[in-house]
Amino acid sequence: MSFVETECRNGAIWLWLSRPDRHNALIPALIFDLRTAIAEAADKDPVALVLSGRGSSFSTGGDLGGFLDHARSQIELRAYADLLVGGLHDAILDLLAFPAPVMAAVNGPVTGGSTGLMLATDLVAIAETAFIQPYYSQVGFGPDGGWTALLPDRIGTSRALAIQYRNTRISAGEAVELGLAAALGPVPDLPATIDSWVEDLGKGYAQTHQVTRQNVWDVSRREEVRRRLDQEKTRFLDLIGRQGTLEGMKDFTRKRA
């Protein structure tokens, strides 16, 4: 069973993160399925690519249970973290290189590294009840998924740092004000909002939309993002093996339980 479901809708391809029992928390198998689905979608020349999540969350970032399951030794834990974070970063780069406009229907909370999947999209419709939050400082992780590689360019360095230092929760309305989302509304209305954007795209030349995106996310810019994501991963791996981080994961898991 795939952790990513594919749906063709009005010329767009929707990719649904489908691990709702775990709030679509990221594990290597989900990332593998996502990258496979992105590659298959690119071959079909859609009007747009749309990301969303099944259940009540878009994604709550890396599954702490997965990290703890591989914490029998530092070597095993680092290898697992390398696989997960490296795969997530590759998925973000896949989205940035996608040949058509990329959108997101953010149906619920977006936390941790999964925020990078949203940051790699062009247009976001967010549910009124959704929020964005880092949580890194509550666990002891280094930021991944573009929190330092992409977010400062979107909302400004000082604001991005303050959000992460204070573990600030960004509400859906604040996400629109910051330019992280273009529209908000009830969860049932998100598909219609995306459909209207896809319809607008269909009124213009697809070749123009493709070139516009390629100009913005050209090779040199994507390579700079890759470099900064690699830096995030290196520092994530540096911290994941520390005893304090292991205790932070266990403590955070107990509190959430």
PDB file of C-alpha atoms in Angstrom:
ATOM      1  CA  MET A   1       0.000   0.000   0.000  1.00  0.00           C
ATOM      2  CA  SER A   2       1.372   3.393  -1.003  1.00  0.00           C
ATOM      3  CA  PHE A   3       1.631   6.240   1.467  1.00  0.00           C
ATOM      4  CA  VAL A   4       0.856   8.691  -1.378  1.00  0.00           C
ATOM      5  CA  GLU A   5      -2.367   8.583  -3.383  1.00  0.00           C
ATOM      6  CA  THR A   6      -2.596  10.083  -6.869  1.00  0.00           C
ATOM      7  CA  GLU A   7      -5.729  11.708  -8.262  1.00  0.00           C
ATOM      8  CA  CYS A   8      -6.276  13.393 -11.639  1.00  0.00           C
ATOM      9  CA  ARG A   9      -8.634  16.345 -11.322  1.00  0.00           C
ATOM     10  CA  ASN A  10      -9.438  18.992 -13.985  1.00  0.00           C
ATOM     11  CA  GLY A  11      -6.075  18.629 -15.680  1.00  0.00           C
ATOM     12  CA  ALA A  12      -4.102  18.786 -12.434  1.00  0.00           C
ATOM     13  CA  ILE A  13      -2.513  15.885 -10.607  1.00  0.00           C
ATOM     14  CA  TRP A  14      -3.167  15.760  -6.872  1.00  0.00           C
ATOM     15  CA  LEU A  15      -0.795  13.909  -4.582  1.00  0.00           C
ATOM     16  CA  TRP A  16      -2.301  13.020  -1.206  1.00  0.00           C
ATOM     17  CA  LEU A  17      -0.020  12.176   1.708  1.00  0.00           C
ATOM     18  CA  SER A  18      -1.821   9.150   3.113  1.00  0.00           C
ATOM     19  CA  ARG A  19      -0.730   8.116   6.572  1.00  0.00           C
ATOM     20  CA  PRO A  20      -3.638   9.702   8.443  1.00  0.00           C
ATOM     21  CA  ASP A  21      -3.387   7.495  11.514  1.00  0.00           C
ATOM     22  CA  ARG A  22       0.009   9.143  12.177  1.00  0.00           C
ATOM     23  CA  HIS A  23      -0.998  12.617  10.932  1.00  0.00           C
ATOM     24  CA  ASN A  24       1.006  11.968   7.747  1.00  0.00           C
ATOM     25  CA  ALA A  25       4.223  12.057   9.783  1.00  0.00           C
ATOM     26  CA  LEU A  26       7.237  11.466   7.584  1.00  0.00           C
ATOM     27  CA  ILE A  27       9.038   8.150   7.332  1.00  0.00           C
ATOM     28  CA  PRO A  28      11.433   7.010   4.572  1.00  0.00           C
ATOM     29  CA  ALA A  29       8.756   4.880   2.872  1.00  0.00           C
ATOM     30  CA  LEU A  30       6.397   7.859   2.580  1.00  0.00           C
ATOM     31  CA  ILE A  31       9.174  10.027   1.175  1.00  0.00           C
ATOM     32  CA  PHE A  32      10.055   7.304  -1.351  1.00  0.00           C
ATOM     33  CA  ASP A  33       6.423   7.065  -2.456  1.00  0.00           C
ATOM     34  CA  LEU A  34       6.192  10.849  -2.727  1.00  0.00           C
ATOM     35  CA  ARG A  35       9.306  11.151  -4.887  1.00  0.00           C
ATOM     36  CA  THR A  36       8.050   8.323  -7.112  1.00  0.00           C
ATOM     37  CA  ALA A  37       4.664  10.014  -7.498  1.00  0.00           C
ATOM     38  CA  ILE A  38       6.278  13.381  -8.315  1.00  0.00           C
ATOM     39  CA  ALA A  39       8.425  11.786 -11.034  1.00  0.00           C
ATOM     40  CA  GLU A  40       5.439   9.961 -12.526  1.00  0.00           C
ATOM     41  CA  ALA A  41       3.370  13.166 -12.477  1.00  0.00           C
ATOM     42  CA  ALA A  42       6.114  15.097 -14.280  1.00  0.00           C
ATOM     43  CA  ASP A  43       5.955  12.610 -17.167  1.00  0.00           C
ATOM     44  CA  LYS A  44       2.214  13.248 -17.606  1.00  0.00           C
ATOM     45  CA  ASP A  45       2.523  16.983 -18.380  1.00  0.00           C
ATOM     46  CA  PRO A  46      -0.266  18.178 -16.022  1.00  0.00           C
ATOM     47  CA  VAL A  47      -1.602  21.725 -15.823  1.00  0.00           C
ATOM     48  CA  ALA A  48      -0.434  21.773 -12.203  1.00  0.00           C
ATOM     49  CA  LEU A  49       0.713  19.545  -9.371  1.00  0.00           C
ATOM     50  CA  VAL A  50      -1.184  19.759  -6.073  1.00  0.00           C
ATOM     51  CA  LEU A  51      -0.105  18.437  -2.663  1.00  0.00           C
ATOM     52  CA  SER A  52      -2.519  17.730   0.175  1.00  0.00           C
ATOM     53  CA  GLY A  53      -2.971  15.362   3.101  1.00  0.00           C
ATOM     54  CA  ARG A  54      -5.523  12.782   4.102  1.00  0.00           C
ATOM     55  CA  GLY A  55      -7.086  13.087   7.523  1.00  0.00           C
ATOM     56  CA  SER A  56      -6.836  16.029   9.883  1.00  0.00           C
ATOM     57  CA  SER A  57      -3.221  17.061   9.223  1.00  0.00           C
ATOM     58  CA  PHE A  58      -1.146  17.999   6.209  1.00  0.00           C
ATOM     59  CA  SER A  59       1.929  16.501   7.890  1.00  0.00           C
ATOM     60  CA  THR A  60       3.494  16.727  11.330  1.00  0.00           C
ATOM     61  CA  GLY A  61       7.072  16.318  10.126  1.00  0.00           C
ATOM     62  CA  GLY A  62       9.431  13.479  10.916  1.00  0.00           C
ATOM     63  CA  ASP A  63       7.799  10.677  12.896  1.00  0.00           C
ATOM     64  CA  LEU A  64       9.517  10.644  16.295  1.00  0.00           C
ATOM     65  CA  GLY A  65       8.526   7.012  16.678  1.00  0.00           C
ATOM     66  CA  GLY A  66      10.648   6.211  13.660  1.00  0.00           C
ATOM     67  CA  PHE A  67      13.663   7.958  15.158  1.00  0.00           C
ATOM     68  CA  LEU A  68      13.219   6.217  18.511  1.00  0.00           C
ATOM     69  CA  ASP A  69      12.839   2.829  16.811  1.00  0.00           C
ATOM     70  CA  HIS A  70      16.328   3.335  15.364  1.00  0.00           C
ATOM     71  CA  ALA A  71      17.954   4.719  18.501  1.00  0.00           C
ATOM     72  CA  ARG A  72      19.609   1.466  19.564  1.00  0.00           C
ATOM     73  CA  SER A  73      22.957   3.000  18.561  1.00  0.00           C
ATOM     74  CA  GLN A  74      24.175   6.383  17.360  1.00  0.00           C
ATOM     75  CA  ILE A  75      25.279   4.831  14.066  1.00  0.00           C
ATOM     76  CA  GLU A  76      21.831   3.378  13.398  1.00  0.00           C
ATOM     77  CA  LEU A  77      20.062   6.578  14.421  1.00  0.00           C
ATOM     78  CA  ARG A  78      22.292   8.775  12.251  1.00  0.00           C
ATOM     79  CA  ALA A  79      21.822   6.439   9.278  1.00  0.00           C
ATOM     80  CA  TYR A  80      18.041   6.576   9.669  1.00  0.00           C
ATOM     81  CA  ALA A  81      18.070  10.359  10.034  1.00  0.00           C
ATOM     82  CA  ASP A  82      20.310  10.687   6.978  1.00  0.00           C
ATOM     83  CA  LEU A  83      17.876   8.579   4.942  1.00  0.00           C
ATOM     84  CA  LEU A  84      14.797  10.496   6.109  1.00  0.00           C
ATOM     85  CA  VAL A  85      16.114  14.062   6.027  1.00  0.00           C
ATOM     86  CA  GLY A  86      18.100  13.479   2.847  1.00  0.00           C
ATOM     87  CA  GLY A  87      15.026  12.020   1.152  1.00  0.00           C
ATOM     88  CA  LEU A  88      12.835  14.912   2.306  1.00  0.00           C
ATOM     89  CA  HIS A  89      15.326  17.419   0.932  1.00  0.00           C
ATOM     90  CA  ASP A  90      15.462  15.569  -2.376  1.00  0.00           C
ATOM     91  CA  ALA A  91      11.648  15.678  -2.517  1.00  0.00           C
ATOM     92  CA  ILE A  92      11.733  19.448  -1.945  1.00  0.00           C
ATOM     93  CA  LEU A  93      14.212  19.825  -4.797  1.00  0.00           C
ATOM     94  CA  ASP A  94      12.005  17.595  -6.989  1.00  0.00           C
ATOM     95  CA  LEU A  95       9.128  19.991  -6.372  1.00  0.00           C
ATOM     96  CA  LEU A  96      11.245  23.045  -7.160  1.00  0.00           C
ATOM     97  CA  ALA A  97      12.293  21.435 -10.455  1.00  0.00           C
ATOM     98  CA  PHE A  98       8.772  20.319 -11.394  1.00  0.00           C
ATOM     99  CA  PRO A  99       7.910  21.486 -14.945  1.00  0.00           C
ATOM    100  CA  ALA A 100       4.448  22.883 -14.104  1.00  0.00           C
ATOM    101  CA  PRO A 101       3.070  25.143 -11.358  1.00  0.00           C
ATOM    102  CA  VAL A 102       2.912  23.453  -7.943  1.00  0.00           C
ATOM    103  CA  MET A 103       0.163  24.133  -5.398  1.00  0.00           C
ATOM    104  CA  ALA A 104      -0.797  22.915  -1.950  1.00  0.00           C
ATOM    105  CA  ALA A 105      -4.135  22.424  -0.229  1.00  0.00           C
ATOM    106  CA  VAL A 106      -3.016  22.577   3.401  1.00  0.00           C
ATOM    107  CA  ASN A 107      -5.857  20.801   5.181  1.00  0.00           C
ATOM    108  CA  GLY A 108      -4.397  20.878   8.693  1.00  0.00           C
ATOM    109  CA  PRO A 109      -1.276  21.398  10.814  1.00  0.00           C
ATOM    110  CA  VAL A 110       2.136  21.571   9.154  1.00  0.00           C
ATOM    111  CA  THR A 111       5.031  21.107  11.535  1.00  0.00           C
ATOM    112  CA  GLY A 112       8.743  20.369  11.413  1.00  0.00           C
ATOM    113  CA  GLY A 113      10.388  19.408   8.143  1.00  0.00           C
ATOM    114  CA  SER A 114       7.135  18.846   6.265  1.00  0.00           C
ATOM    115  CA  THR A 115       6.867  22.641   6.090  1.00  0.00           C
ATOM    116  CA  GLY A 116       9.447  22.403   3.322  1.00  0.00           C
ATOM    117  CA  LEU A 117       6.931  20.623   1.091  1.00  0.00           C
ATOM    118  CA  MET A 118       4.671  23.658   1.435  1.00  0.00           C
ATOM    119  CA  LEU A 119       7.554  26.121   0.939  1.00  0.00           C
ATOM    120  CA  ALA A 120       8.399  24.417  -2.363  1.00  0.00           C
ATOM    121  CA  THR A 121       4.957  25.178  -3.807  1.00  0.00           C
ATOM    122  CA  ASP A 122       3.864  28.300  -5.670  1.00  0.00           C
ATOM    123  CA  LEU A 123       0.306  28.778  -4.426  1.00  0.00           C
ATOM    124  CA  VAL A 124      -1.105  27.588  -1.111  1.00  0.00           C
ATOM    125  CA  ALA A 125      -4.731  27.362   0.004  1.00  0.00           C
ATOM    126  CA  ILE A 126      -4.774  26.806   3.759  1.00  0.00           C
ATOM    127  CA  ALA A 127      -7.562  25.634   6.044  1.00  0.00           C
ATOM    128  CA  GLU A 128      -8.778  28.090   8.673  1.00  0.00           C
ATOM    129  CA  THR A 129      -7.933  25.580  11.390  1.00  0.00           C
ATOM    130  CA  ALA A 130      -4.423  24.801  10.125  1.00  0.00           C
ATOM    131  CA  PHE A 131      -1.200  26.163  11.565  1.00  0.00           C
ATOM    132  CA  ILE A 132       2.550  26.027  10.956  1.00  0.00           C
ATOM    133  CA  GLN A 133       5.049  25.470  13.767  1.00  0.00           C
ATOM    134  CA  PRO A 134       8.721  24.413  13.950  1.00  0.00           C
ATOM    135  CA  TYR A 135       8.985  22.518  17.284  1.00  0.00           C
ATOM    136  CA  TYR A 136      12.738  21.944  16.788  1.00  0.00           C
ATOM    137  CA  SER A 137      13.784  23.684  19.982  1.00  0.00           C
ATOM    138  CA  GLN A 138      11.321  21.569  21.958  1.00  0.00           C
ATOM    139  CA  VAL A 139      13.088  18.371  20.913  1.00  0.00           C
ATOM    140  CA  GLY A 140      16.687  19.398  20.302  1.00  0.00           C
ATOM    141  CA  PHE A 141      16.708  18.821  16.543  1.00  0.00           C
ATOM    142  CA  GLY A 142      18.426  21.061  14.032  1.00  0.00           C
ATOM    143  CA  PRO A 143      15.976  22.693  11.609  1.00  0.00           C
ATOM    144  CA  ASP A 144      15.457  20.783   8.365  1.00  0.00           C
ATOM    145  CA  GLY A 145      13.090  20.954   5.421  1.00  0.00           C
ATOM    146  CA  GLY A 146      14.042  24.501   4.520  1.00  0.00           C
ATOM    147  CA  TRP A 147      13.296  26.316   7.789  1.00  0.00           C
ATOM    148  CA  THR A 148      16.690  28.016   7.431  1.00  0.00           C
ATOM    149  CA  ALA A 149      17.273  27.320   3.718  1.00  0.00           C
ATOM    150  CA  LEU A 150      13.974  28.662   2.328  1.00  0.00           C
ATOM    151  CA  LEU A 151      11.867  30.417   4.973  1.00  0.00           C
ATOM    152  CA  PRO A 152      14.118  33.504   5.542  1.00  0.00           C
ATOM    153  CA  ASP A 153      13.870  34.367   1.842  1.00  0.00           C
ATOM    154  CA  ARG A 154      10.089  34.129   2.016  1.00  0.00           C
ATOM    155  CA  ILE A 155       9.336  36.172   5.133  1.00  0.00           C
ATOM    156  CA  GLY A 156      12.593  37.896   6.109  1.00  0.00           C
ATOM    157  CA  THR A 157      15.535  36.744   8.189  1.00  0.00           C
ATOM    158  CA  SER A 158      14.596  38.351  11.505  1.00  0.00           C
ATOM    159  CA  ARG A 159      11.026  37.096  11.392  1.00  0.00           C
ATOM    160  CA  ALA A 160      12.121  33.564  10.434  1.00  0.00           C
ATOM    161  CA  LEU A 161      14.627  33.462  13.289  1.00  0.00           C
ATOM    162  CA  ALA A 162      12.142  34.787  15.849  1.00  0.00           C
ATOM    163  CA  ILE A 163       9.564  32.149  14.884  1.00  0.00           C
ATOM    164  CA  GLN A 164      12.112  29.370  15.376  1.00  0.00           C
ATOM    165  CA  TYR A 165      13.710  30.731  18.542  1.00  0.00           C
ATOM    166  CA  ARG A 166      10.306  31.104  20.217  1.00  0.00           C
ATOM    167  CA  ASN A 167       8.640  28.093  18.567  1.00  0.00           C
ATOM    168  CA  THR A 168       5.887  30.438  17.394  1.00  0.00           C
ATOM    169  CA  ARG A 169       2.710  28.940  16.015  1.00  0.00           C
ATOM    170  CA  ILE A 170       1.726  30.621  12.736  1.00  0.00           C
ATOM    171  CA  SER A 171      -2.043  30.610  12.326  1.00  0.00           C
ATOM    172  CA  ALA A 172      -3.682  30.251   8.919  1.00  0.00           C
ATOM    173  CA  GLY A 173      -4.525  33.963   8.863  1.00  0.00           C
ATOM    174  CA  GLU A 174      -0.948  34.886   9.750  1.00  0.00           C
ATOM    175  CA  ALA A 175       0.305  32.555   7.002  1.00  0.00           C
ATOM    176  CA  VAL A 176      -1.688  34.582   4.480  1.00  0.00           C
ATOM    177  CA  GLU A 177      -0.390  37.859   5.911  1.00  0.00           C
ATOM    178  CA  LEU A 178       3.197  36.587   5.697  1.00  0.00           C
ATOM    179  CA  GLY A 179       2.742  35.492   2.090  1.00  0.00           C
ATOM    180  CA  LEU A 180       3.098  31.798   2.928  1.00  0.00           C
ATOM    181  CA  ALA A 181      -0.444  31.153   1.710  1.00  0.00           C
ATOM    182  CA  ALA A 182      -2.588  32.853  -0.907  1.00  0.00           C
ATOM    183  CA  ALA A 183      -6.061  31.943   0.400  1.00  0.00           C
ATOM    184  CA  LEU A 184      -7.755  30.416   3.416  1.00  0.00           C
ATOM    185  CA  GLY A 185     -11.110  28.859   4.064  1.00  0.00           C
ATOM    186  CA  PRO A 186     -12.889  25.811   5.480  1.00  0.00           C
ATOM    187  CA  VAL A 187     -11.321  22.447   4.656  1.00  0.00           C
ATOM    188  CA  PRO A 188     -14.189  21.403   2.323  1.00  0.00           C
ATOM    189  CA  ASP A 189     -13.667  24.571   0.248  1.00  0.00           C
ATOM    190  CA  LEU A 190      -9.952  24.045  -0.439  1.00  0.00           C
ATOM    191  CA  PRO A 191     -10.387  21.835  -3.533  1.00  0.00           C
ATOM    192  CA  ALA A 192     -12.678  24.419  -5.128  1.00  0.00           C
ATOM    193  CA  THR A 193     -10.099  27.138  -4.491  1.00  0.00           C
ATOM    194  CA  ILE A 194      -7.403  25.013  -6.113  1.00  0.00           C
ATOM    195  CA  ASP A 195      -9.755  24.201  -9.007  1.00  0.00           C
ATOM    196  CA  SER A 196     -10.242  27.921  -9.636  1.00  0.00           C
ATOM    197  CA  TRP A 197      -6.485  28.465  -9.765  1.00  0.00           C
ATOM    198  CA  VAL A 198      -6.075  25.537 -12.153  1.00  0.00           C
ATOM    199  CA  GLU A 199      -8.848  27.019 -14.313  1.00  0.00           C
ATOM    200  CA  ASP A 200      -6.992  30.338 -14.374  1.00  0.00           C
ATOM    201  CA  LEU A 201      -3.840  28.551 -15.514  1.00  0.00           C
ATOM    202  CA  GLY A 202      -5.808  26.925 -18.314  1.00  0.00           C
ATOM    203  CA  LYS A 203      -6.707  30.358 -19.695  1.00  0.00           C
ATOM    204  CA  GLY A 204      -3.053  31.018 -20.475  1.00  0.00           C
ATOM    205  CA  TYR A 205      -0.303  29.217 -22.318  1.00  0.00           C
ATOM    206  CA  ALA A 206       1.173  26.290 -20.417  1.00  0.00           C
ATOM    207  CA  GLN A 207       4.526  26.951 -22.064  1.00  0.00           C
ATOM    208  CA  THR A 208       4.585  30.425 -20.516  1.00  0.00           C
ATOM    209  CA  HIS A 209       3.831  29.076 -17.042  1.00  0.00           C
ATOM    210  CA  GLN A 210       6.571  26.470 -17.466  1.00  0.00           C
ATOM    211  CA  VAL A 211       9.177  28.990 -18.567  1.00  0.00           C
ATOM    212  CA  THR A 212       8.177  31.392 -15.792  1.00  0.00           C
ATOM    213  CA  ARG A 213       8.729  28.700 -13.167  1.00  0.00           C
ATOM    214  CA  GLN A 214      11.972  27.572 -14.791  1.00  0.00           C
ATOM    215  CA  ASN A 215      13.249  31.155 -14.743  1.00  0.00           C
ATOM    216  CA  VAL A 216      12.474  31.537 -11.049  1.00  0.00           C
ATOM    217  CA  TRP A 217      13.808  28.111 -10.037  1.00  0.00           C
ATOM    218  CA  ASP A 218      16.709  27.903 -12.456  1.00  0.00           C
ATOM    219  CA  VAL A 219      19.622  25.527 -11.952  1.00  0.00           C
ATOM    220  CA  SER A 220      21.820  27.986 -10.084  1.00  0.00           C
ATOM    221  CA  ARG A 221      19.071  28.915  -7.629  1.00  0.00           C
ATOM    222  CA  ARG A 222      18.145  25.288  -7.011  1.00  0.00           C
ATOM    223  CA  GLU A 223      21.797  24.408  -6.457  1.00  0.00           C
ATOM    224  CA  GLU A 224      22.024  27.151  -3.837  1.00  0.00           C
ATOM    225  CA  VAL A 225      18.950  25.720  -2.122  1.00  0.00           C
ATOM    226  CA  ARG A 226      20.549  22.267  -2.303  1.00  0.00           C
ATOM    227  CA  ARG A 227      23.703  23.579  -0.659  1.00  0.00           C
ATOM    228  CA  ARG A 228      21.724  25.137   2.162  1.00  0.00           C
ATOM    229  CA  LEU A 229      19.583  22.023   2.608  1.00  0.00           C
ATOM    230  CA  ASP A 230      22.760  19.934   2.773  1.00  0.00           C
ATOM    231  CA  GLN A 231      23.950  22.275   5.505  1.00  0.00           C
ATOM    232  CA  GLU A 232      20.694  21.719   7.388  1.00  0.00           C
ATOM    233  CA  LYS A 233      21.099  17.958   7.092  1.00  0.00           C
ATOM    234  CA  THR A 234      24.717  18.023   8.288  1.00  0.00           C
ATOM    235  CA  ARG A 235      23.763  19.963  11.405  1.00  0.00           C
ATOM    236  CA  PHE A 236      20.663  17.829  11.966  1.00  0.00           C
ATOM    237  CA  LEU A 237      22.902  14.747  11.979  1.00  0.00           C
ATOM    238  CA  ASP A 238      25.331  16.452  14.335  1.00  0.00           C
ATOM    239  CA  LEU A 239      22.560  16.977  16.896  1.00  0.00           C
ATOM    240  CA  ILE A 240      20.573  13.758  16.441  1.00  0.00           C
ATOM    241  CA  GLY A 241      23.250  11.632  18.066  1.00  0.00           C
ATOM    242  CA  ARG A 242      23.511  13.659  21.259  1.00  0.00           C
ATOM    243  CA  GLN A 243      22.131  12.217  24.470  1.00  0.00           C
ATOM    244  CA  GLY A 244      20.204  15.406  25.137  1.00  0.00           C
ATOM    245  CA  THR A 245      18.399  15.057  21.798  1.00  0.00           C
ATOM    246  CA  LEU A 246      17.428  11.477  22.557  1.00  0.00           C
ATOM    247  CA  GLU A 247      16.006  12.578  25.899  1.00  0.00           C
ATOM    248  CA  GLY A 248      14.252  15.471  24.156  1.00  0.00           C
ATOM    249  CA  MET A 249      12.540  13.062  21.740  1.00  0.00           C
ATOM    250  CA  LYS A 250      11.409  10.797  24.575  1.00  0.00           C
ATOM    251  CA  ASP A 251      10.162  13.722  26.659  1.00  0.00           C
ATOM    252  CA  PHE A 252       8.293  15.296  23.748  1.00  0.00           C
ATOM    253  CA  THR A 253       6.693  11.950  22.901  1.00  0.00           C
ATOM    254  CA  ARG A 254       5.552  11.461  26.502  1.00  0.00           C
ATOM    255  CA  LYS A 255       4.020  14.927  26.623  1.00  0.00           C
ATOM    256  CA  ARG A 256       2.177  14.466  23.324  1.00  0.00           C
ATOM    257  CA  ALA A 257       0.872  11.097  24.489  1.00  0.00           C
TER     258      ALA A 257
END
